[in-house]
Coordinates of C-alpha atoms in Angstrom, one line a residue:
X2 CA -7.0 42.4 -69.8
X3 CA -9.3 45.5 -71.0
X4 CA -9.3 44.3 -74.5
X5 CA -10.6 40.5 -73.7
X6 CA -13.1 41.8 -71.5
X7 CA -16.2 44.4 -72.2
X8 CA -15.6 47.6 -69.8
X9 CA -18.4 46.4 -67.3
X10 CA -16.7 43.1 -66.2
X11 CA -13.4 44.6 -66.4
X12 CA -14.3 47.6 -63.8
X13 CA -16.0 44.5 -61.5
X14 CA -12.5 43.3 -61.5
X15 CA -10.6 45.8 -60.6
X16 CA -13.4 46.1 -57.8
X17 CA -12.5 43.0 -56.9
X18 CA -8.8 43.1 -56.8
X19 CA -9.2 46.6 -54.5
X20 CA -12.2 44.5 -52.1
X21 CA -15.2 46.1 -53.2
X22 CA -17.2 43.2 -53.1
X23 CA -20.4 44.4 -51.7
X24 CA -20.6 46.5 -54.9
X25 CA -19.5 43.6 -57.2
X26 CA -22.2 41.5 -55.9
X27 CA -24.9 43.8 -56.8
X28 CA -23.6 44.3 -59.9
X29 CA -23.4 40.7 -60.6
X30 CA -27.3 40.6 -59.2
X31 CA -28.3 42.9 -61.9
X32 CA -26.7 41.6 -64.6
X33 CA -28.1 39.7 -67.8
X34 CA -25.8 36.5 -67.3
X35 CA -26.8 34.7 -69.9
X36 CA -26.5 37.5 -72.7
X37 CA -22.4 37.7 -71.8
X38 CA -19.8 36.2 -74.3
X39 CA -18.5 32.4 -72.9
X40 CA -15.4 34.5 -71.7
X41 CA -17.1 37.1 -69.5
X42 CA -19.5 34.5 -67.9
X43 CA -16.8 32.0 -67.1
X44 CA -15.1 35.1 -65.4
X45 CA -18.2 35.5 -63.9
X46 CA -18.0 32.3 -62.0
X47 CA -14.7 32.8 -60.9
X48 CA -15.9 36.4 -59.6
X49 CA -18.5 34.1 -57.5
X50 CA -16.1 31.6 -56.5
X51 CA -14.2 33.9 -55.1
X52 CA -16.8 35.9 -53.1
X53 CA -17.6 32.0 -52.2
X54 CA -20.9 32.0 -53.8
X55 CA -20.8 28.4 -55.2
X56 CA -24.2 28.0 -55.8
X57 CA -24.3 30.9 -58.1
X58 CA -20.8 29.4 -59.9
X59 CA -22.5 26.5 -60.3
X60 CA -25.3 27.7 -62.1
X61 CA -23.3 30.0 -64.5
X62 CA -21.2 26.4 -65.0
X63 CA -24.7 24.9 -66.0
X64 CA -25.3 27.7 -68.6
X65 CA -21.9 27.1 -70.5
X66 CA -21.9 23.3 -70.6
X67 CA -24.8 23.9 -72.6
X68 CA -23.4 25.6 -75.1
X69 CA -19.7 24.4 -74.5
X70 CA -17.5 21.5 -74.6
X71 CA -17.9 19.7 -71.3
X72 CA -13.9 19.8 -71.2
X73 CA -13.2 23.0 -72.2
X74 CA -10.1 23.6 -70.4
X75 CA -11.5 26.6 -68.6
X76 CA -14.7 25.0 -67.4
X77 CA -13.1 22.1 -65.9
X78 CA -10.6 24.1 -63.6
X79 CA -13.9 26.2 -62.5
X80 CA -15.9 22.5 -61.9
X81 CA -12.6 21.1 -60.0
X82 CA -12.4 24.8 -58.0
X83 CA -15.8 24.4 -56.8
X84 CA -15.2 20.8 -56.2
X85 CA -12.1 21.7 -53.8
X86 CA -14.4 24.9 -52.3
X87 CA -17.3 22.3 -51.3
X88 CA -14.5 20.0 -49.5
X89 CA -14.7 17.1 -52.2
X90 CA -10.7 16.5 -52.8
X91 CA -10.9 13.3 -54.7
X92 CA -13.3 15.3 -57.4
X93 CA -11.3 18.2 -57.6
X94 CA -8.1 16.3 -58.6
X95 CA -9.4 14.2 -60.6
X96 CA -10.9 17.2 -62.8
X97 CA -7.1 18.7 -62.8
X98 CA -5.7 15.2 -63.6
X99 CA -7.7 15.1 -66.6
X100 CA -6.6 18.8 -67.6
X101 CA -2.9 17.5 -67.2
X102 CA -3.3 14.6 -69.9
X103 CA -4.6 17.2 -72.3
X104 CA -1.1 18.6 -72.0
X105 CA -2.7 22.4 -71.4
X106 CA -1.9 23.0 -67.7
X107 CA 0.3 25.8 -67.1
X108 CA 2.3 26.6 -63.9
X109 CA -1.0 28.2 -61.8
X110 CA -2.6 24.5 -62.6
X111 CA 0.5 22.6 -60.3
X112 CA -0.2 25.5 -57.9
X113 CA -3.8 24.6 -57.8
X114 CA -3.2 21.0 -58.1
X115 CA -0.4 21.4 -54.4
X116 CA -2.9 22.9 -52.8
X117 CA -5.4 20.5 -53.0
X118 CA -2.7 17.9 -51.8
X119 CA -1.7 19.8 -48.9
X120 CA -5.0 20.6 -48.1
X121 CA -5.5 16.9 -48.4
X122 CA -2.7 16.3 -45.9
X123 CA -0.2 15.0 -48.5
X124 CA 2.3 18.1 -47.9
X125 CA 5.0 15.8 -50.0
X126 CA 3.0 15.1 -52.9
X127 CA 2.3 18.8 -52.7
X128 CA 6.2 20.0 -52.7
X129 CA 6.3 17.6 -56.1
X130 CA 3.3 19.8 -57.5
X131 CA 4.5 23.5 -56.6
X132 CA 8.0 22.5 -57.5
X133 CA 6.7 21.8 -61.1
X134 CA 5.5 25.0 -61.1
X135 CA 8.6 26.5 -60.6
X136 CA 10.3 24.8 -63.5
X137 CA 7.5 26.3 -65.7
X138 CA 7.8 30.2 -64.1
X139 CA 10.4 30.8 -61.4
X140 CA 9.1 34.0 -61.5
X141 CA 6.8 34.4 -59.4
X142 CA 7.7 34.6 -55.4
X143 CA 4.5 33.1 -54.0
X144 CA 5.5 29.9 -55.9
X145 CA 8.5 29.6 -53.9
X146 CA 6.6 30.7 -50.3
X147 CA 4.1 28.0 -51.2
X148 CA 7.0 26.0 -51.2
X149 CA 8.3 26.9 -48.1
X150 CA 5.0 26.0 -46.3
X151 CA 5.1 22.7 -47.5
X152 CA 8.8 21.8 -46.1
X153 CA 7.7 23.6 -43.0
X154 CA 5.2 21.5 -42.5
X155 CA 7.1 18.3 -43.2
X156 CA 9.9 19.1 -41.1
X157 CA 12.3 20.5 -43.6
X158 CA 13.4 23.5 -42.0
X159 CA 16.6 24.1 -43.7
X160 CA 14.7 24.1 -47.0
X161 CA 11.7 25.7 -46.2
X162 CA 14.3 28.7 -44.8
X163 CA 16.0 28.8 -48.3
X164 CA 12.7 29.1 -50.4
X165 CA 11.3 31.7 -47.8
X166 CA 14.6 33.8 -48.5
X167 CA 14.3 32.9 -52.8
X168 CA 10.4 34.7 -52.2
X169 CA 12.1 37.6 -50.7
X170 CA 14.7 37.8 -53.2
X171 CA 12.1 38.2 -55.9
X172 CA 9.8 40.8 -53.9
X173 CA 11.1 42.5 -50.8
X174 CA 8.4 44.4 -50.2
X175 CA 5.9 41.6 -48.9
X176 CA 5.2 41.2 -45.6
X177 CA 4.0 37.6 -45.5
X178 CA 7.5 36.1 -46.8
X179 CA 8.9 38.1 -44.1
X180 CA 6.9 37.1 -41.3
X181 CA 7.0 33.3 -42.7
X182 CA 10.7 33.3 -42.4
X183 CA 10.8 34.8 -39.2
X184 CA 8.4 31.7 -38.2
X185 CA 10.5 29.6 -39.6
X186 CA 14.1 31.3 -37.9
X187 CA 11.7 30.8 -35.1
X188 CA 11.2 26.8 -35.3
X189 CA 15.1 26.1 -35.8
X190 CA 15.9 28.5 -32.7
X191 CA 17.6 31.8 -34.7
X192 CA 15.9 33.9 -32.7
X193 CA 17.9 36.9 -33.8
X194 CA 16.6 36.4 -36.9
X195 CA 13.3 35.8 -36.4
X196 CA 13.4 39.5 -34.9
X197 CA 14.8 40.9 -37.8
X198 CA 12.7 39.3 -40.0
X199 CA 9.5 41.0 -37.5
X200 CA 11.0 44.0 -37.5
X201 CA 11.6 44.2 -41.1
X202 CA 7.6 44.1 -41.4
X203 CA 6.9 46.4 -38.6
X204 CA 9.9 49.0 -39.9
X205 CA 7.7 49.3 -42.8
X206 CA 4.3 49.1 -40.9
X207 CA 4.4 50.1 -37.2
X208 CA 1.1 48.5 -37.1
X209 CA 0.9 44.8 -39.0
X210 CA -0.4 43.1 -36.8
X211 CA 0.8 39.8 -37.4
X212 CA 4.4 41.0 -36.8
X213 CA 3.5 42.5 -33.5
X214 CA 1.8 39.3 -32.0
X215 CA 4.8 37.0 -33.7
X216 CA 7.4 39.3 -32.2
X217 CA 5.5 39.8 -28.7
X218 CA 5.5 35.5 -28.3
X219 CA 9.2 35.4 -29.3
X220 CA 10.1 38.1 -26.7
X221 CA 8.1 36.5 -24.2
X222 CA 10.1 33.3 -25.2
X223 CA 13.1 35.0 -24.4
X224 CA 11.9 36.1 -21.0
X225 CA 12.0 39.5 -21.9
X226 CA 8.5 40.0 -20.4
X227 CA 7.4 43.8 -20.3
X228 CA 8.7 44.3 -23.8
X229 CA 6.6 41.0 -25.5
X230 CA 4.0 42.2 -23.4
X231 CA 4.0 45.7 -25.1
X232 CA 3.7 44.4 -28.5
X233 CA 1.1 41.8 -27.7
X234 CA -0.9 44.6 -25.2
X235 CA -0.7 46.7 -28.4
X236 CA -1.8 44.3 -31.3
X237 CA -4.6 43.4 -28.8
X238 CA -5.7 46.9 -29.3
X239 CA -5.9 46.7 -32.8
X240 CA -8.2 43.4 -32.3
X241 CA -9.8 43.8 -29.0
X242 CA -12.1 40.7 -29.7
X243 CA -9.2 38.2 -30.7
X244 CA -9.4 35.9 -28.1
X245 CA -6.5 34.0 -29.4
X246 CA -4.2 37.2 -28.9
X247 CA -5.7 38.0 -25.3
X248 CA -5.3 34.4 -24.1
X249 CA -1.6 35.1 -25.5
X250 CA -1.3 38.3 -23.5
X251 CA -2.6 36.2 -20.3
X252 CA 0.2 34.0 -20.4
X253 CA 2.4 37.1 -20.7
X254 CA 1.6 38.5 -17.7
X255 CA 1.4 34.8 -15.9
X256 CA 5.1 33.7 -16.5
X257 CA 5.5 37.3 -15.6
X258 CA 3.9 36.3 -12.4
X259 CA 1.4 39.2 -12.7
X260 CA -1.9 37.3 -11.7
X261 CA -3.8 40.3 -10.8
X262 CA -3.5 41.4 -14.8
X263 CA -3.6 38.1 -16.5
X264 CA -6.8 37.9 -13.7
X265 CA -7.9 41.7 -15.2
X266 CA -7.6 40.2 -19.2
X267 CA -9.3 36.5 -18.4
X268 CA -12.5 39.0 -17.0
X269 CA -11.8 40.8 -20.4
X270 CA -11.9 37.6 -22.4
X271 CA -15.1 36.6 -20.5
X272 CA -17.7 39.2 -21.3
X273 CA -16.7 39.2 -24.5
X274 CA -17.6 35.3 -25.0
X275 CA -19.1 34.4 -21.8
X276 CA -18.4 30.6 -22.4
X277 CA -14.7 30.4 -24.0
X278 CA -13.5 27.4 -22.0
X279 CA -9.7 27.9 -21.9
X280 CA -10.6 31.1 -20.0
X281 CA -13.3 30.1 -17.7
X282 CA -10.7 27.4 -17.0
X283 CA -7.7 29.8 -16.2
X284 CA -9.9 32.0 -14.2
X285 CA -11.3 29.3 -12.6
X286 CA -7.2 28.5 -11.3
X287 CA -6.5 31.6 -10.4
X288 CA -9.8 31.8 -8.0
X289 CA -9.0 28.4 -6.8
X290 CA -5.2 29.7 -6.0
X291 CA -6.7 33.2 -4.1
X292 CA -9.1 30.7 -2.4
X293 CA -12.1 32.6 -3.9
X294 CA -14.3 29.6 -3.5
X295 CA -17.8 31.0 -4.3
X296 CA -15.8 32.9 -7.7
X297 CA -14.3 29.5 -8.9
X298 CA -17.3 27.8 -7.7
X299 CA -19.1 29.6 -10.5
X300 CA -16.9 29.9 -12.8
X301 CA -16.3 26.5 -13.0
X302 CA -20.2 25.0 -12.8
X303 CA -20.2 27.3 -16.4
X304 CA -17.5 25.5 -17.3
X305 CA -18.5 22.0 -16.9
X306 CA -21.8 23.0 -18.3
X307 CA -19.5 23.4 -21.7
X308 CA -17.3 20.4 -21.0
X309 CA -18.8 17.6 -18.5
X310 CA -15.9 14.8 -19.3
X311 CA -12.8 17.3 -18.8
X312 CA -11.1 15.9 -16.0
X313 CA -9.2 19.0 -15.1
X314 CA -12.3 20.5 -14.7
X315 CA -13.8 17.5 -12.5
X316 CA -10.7 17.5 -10.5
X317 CA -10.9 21.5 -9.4
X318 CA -14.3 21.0 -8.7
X319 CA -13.6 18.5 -6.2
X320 CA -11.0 21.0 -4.6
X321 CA -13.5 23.5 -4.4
X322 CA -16.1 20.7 -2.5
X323 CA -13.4 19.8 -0.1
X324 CA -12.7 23.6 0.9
X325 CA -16.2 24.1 1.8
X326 CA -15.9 21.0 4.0
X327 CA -18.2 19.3 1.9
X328 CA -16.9 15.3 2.6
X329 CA -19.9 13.3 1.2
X330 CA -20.0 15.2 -1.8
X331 CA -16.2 15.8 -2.4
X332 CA -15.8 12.1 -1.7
X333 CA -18.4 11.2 -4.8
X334 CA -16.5 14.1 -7.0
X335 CA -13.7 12.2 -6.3
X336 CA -14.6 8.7 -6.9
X337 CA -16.3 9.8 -10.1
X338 CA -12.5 10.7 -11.1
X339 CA -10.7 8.2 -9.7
X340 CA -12.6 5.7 -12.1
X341 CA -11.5 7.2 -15.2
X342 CA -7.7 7.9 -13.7
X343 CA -6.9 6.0 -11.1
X344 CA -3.5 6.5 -10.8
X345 CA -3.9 10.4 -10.6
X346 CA -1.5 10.8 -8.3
X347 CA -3.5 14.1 -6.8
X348 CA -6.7 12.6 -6.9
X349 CA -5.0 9.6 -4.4
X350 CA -3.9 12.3 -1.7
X351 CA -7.1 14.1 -1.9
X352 CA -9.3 11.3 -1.4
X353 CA -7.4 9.1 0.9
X354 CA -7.5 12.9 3.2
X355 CA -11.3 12.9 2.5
X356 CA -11.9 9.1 3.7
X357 CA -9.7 10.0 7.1
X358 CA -11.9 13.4 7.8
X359 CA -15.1 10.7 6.6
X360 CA -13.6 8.2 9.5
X361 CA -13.4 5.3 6.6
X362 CA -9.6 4.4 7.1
X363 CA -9.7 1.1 5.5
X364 CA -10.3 3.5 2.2
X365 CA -7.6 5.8 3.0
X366 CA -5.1 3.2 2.8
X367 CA -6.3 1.9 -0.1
X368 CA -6.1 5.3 -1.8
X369 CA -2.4 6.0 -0.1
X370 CA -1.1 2.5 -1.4
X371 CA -2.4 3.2 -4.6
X372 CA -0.5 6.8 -4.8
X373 CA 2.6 4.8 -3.0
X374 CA 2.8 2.6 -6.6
X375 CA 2.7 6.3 -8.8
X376 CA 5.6 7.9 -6.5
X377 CA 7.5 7.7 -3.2
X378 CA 6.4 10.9 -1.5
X379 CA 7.4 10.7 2.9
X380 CA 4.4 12.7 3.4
X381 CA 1.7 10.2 1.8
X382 CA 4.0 7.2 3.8
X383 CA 3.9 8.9 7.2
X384 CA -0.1 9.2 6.5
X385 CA -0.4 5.9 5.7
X386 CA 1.7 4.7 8.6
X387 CA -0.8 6.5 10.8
X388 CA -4.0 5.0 9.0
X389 CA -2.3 1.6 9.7
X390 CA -1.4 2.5 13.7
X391 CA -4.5 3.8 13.9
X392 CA -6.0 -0.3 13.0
X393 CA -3.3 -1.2 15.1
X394 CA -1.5 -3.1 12.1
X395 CA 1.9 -2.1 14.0
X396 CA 4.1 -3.5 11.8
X397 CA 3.0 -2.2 8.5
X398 CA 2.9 1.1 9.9
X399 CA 6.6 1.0 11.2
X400 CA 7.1 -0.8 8.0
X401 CA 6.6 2.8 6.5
X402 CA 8.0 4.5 9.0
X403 CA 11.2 3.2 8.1
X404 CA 10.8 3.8 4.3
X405 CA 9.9 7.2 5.1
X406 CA 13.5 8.0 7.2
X407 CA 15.4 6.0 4.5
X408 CA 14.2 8.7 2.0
X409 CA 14.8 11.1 4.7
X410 CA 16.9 11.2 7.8
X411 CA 16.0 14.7 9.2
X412 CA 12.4 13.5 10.1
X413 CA 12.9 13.9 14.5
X414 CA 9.5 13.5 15.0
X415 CA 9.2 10.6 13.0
X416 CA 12.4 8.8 15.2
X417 CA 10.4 9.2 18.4
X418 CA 7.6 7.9 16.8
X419 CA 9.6 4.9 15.1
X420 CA 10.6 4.5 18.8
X421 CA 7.2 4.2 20.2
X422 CA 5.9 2.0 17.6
X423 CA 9.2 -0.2 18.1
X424 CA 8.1 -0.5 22.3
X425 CA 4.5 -1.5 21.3
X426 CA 5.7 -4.2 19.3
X427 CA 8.1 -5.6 21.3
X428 CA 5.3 -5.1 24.5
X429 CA 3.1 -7.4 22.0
X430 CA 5.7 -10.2 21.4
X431 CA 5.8 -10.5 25.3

């Protein structure tokens, strides 16, 4: 590299390769760009491409068209790199589809060219692309993880597996192939070796962090609870703002049944990002399970500030309304609900309760029948069989009396009453 290269832009790159890029930018700000060799400047723009300055790429671009042939090989994989950096797919392959008809794309070109197809969401067209690549240099191990990701994401586990382990073959050392296998052990349910592929990383690196979270989740799936949650309690040291990892460590401590500390992390969450929904949401729960009504109440008002239409939201609101006694307005929380799902099978039993307590039992056999069609439950029939007795429709409500004893025979209270009903009946007919 040192002898293509004057020594200026070949100390920016090693800079760049060791992620000194504050000190390559202002290097690159200071420099006469236009007095460089065609070379250094088109090194230039990939320099700014990869701090993800595209303007400034762009405008070094500008400079060597002038002076260089618009399909110069090397300018076009910088135009279609920008092209893919600004989101513009279609543009970026149709730059490298060129390149390919001028017979000079090498192995990193059907790398490039993959990406942009997976990135495109065509993850087969993609494996067709990297696998090119490998016919032209089986070398190189990240051609063969690139792989890998591509059958992962197709569905091909068996395969991706087998070009995870080719990666490793031809560098042990890195991590990422490591933990990608593991992931993929993971998916096809080798769970012993998705912890040997974790603790191959951490053996290494007690402290990569990736391997600690991975191997904390797949602990956690195998119910061993205190030991996932000691990897993920200590990867969420290293990133104490991850909120990803912390909601992670909250479920933890939840199918460990340890509100008070999943309770204790949720707070955690909050005042870091005040308004991260999945956690006002969980915290919200857990209030509404303590009965902490003036808590959840507020927790959950922030909530539907962030999300008005989330109906899990809207429905533990309404909870939270009928607890404080609040009929009227529970009622109308309710009914705002019930339009958009009315066959919630929860939002039936709350509201036909409601319309009872509000006196309007017409309504609360509505709301019963309605929840009766969703699933036989003997507790919503003996209600309704009330509501009914209580309009004097006699017969419905033994009707449902007797449904209720069919689905279960233990009910003695509900034989005396089947009795009584069965007298004022037969007092009617005489």
């Amino acid at each position: 590299m040192k002898k293509d290269y004057s020594e200026t832009i070949y100390t920016l790159l090693l800079q760049l390769e060791s992620g000194e890029y504050e000190q390559v930018l202002d290097q690159l700000r200071g420099m006469d760009i236009p007095a460089l060799p065609v070379n250094e400047r088109t090194e230039v723009a990939r320099i700014y491409l990869t701090l993800g300055f595209i303007e400034d790429a762009k405008n070094v671009i500008s400079l060597l068209q002038e002076e260089e042939d618009l399909h110069s090989t090397d300018i076009q994989r910088i135009q279609a790199e920008i092209e893919y950096k600004e989101g513009n797919f279609d543009n970026a392959l149709g730059i490298m589809h060129e390149l390919l008809e001028t017979n000079q794309a090498d192995d990193y070109d059907m790398v490039f060219i993959s990406q942009i197809y997976f990135d495109d969401g065509l993850p087969e067209v993609a494996q067709r692309y990297i696998q090119k690549a490998i016919q032209l240099n089986s070398t190189v191990p990240f051609y063969f993880y690139q792989k890998g990701l591509y059958e992962f994401e197709m569905g091909i586990i068996k395969n991706a597996l087998q070009s995870f382990q080719e990666a490793i073959q031809l560098d042990t050392e890195e991590p990422l192939y490591h933990l990608a296998l593991g992931e993929a052990y993971y998916s096809a349910g080798q769970f012993d070796e998705a912890s040997e592929e974790y603790d191959e990383v951490l053996m290494k690196n007690p402290d990569q962090e990736e391997a600690l979270y991975l191997k904390g989740l797949l602990l956690i799936q195998l119910s061993d609870f205190s030991e996932g949650i000691r990897y993920l309690t200590k990867v969420s040291q290293l990133q104490p703002e991850n909120l990803e990892i912390l909601i992670s460590l909250v479920d933890a401590y939840e199918r460990n049944h340890d509100h008070s500390h999943a309770q204790s992390i949720l707070e955690r969450i909050l005042s870091i990002d005040e308004y991260y929904l999945p956690a006002l949401k969980r915290l919200g729960e857990i209030y509404l399970y303590q009965e902490e009504w003036q808590r959840a109440k507020e927790v959950l008002n922030k909530a539907l500030e962030i999300d008005p239409d989330d109906m899990t939201l809207q429905v533990m609101y309404a909870k939270i309304l009928k607890a404080y006694g609040d009929v009227q307005e529970a009622i109308q929380q309710y009914e705002l609900i019930h339009q958009d799902s009315p066959y919630e099978e929860e939002i039936c039993e709350n509201l036909g309760e409601l319309y009872l307590r509000a006196g309007d039992v017409n309504k609360a056999i509505e709301c019963y029948e309605t929840q009766l069609e969703i699933i036989q439950d003997t507790k919503i029939m003996n209600q309704l069989a009330a509501c009914y007795a209580e309009t004097k429709q006699y017969d419905k409500a033994l009707s449902w009396i007797e449904q209720s004893l069919l689905l279960d025979h233990s009910q003695e209270k509900l034989r005396l009453i089947r009795e009584q009903m069965s007298d004022i009946l037969k007092n009617q007919e005489e």
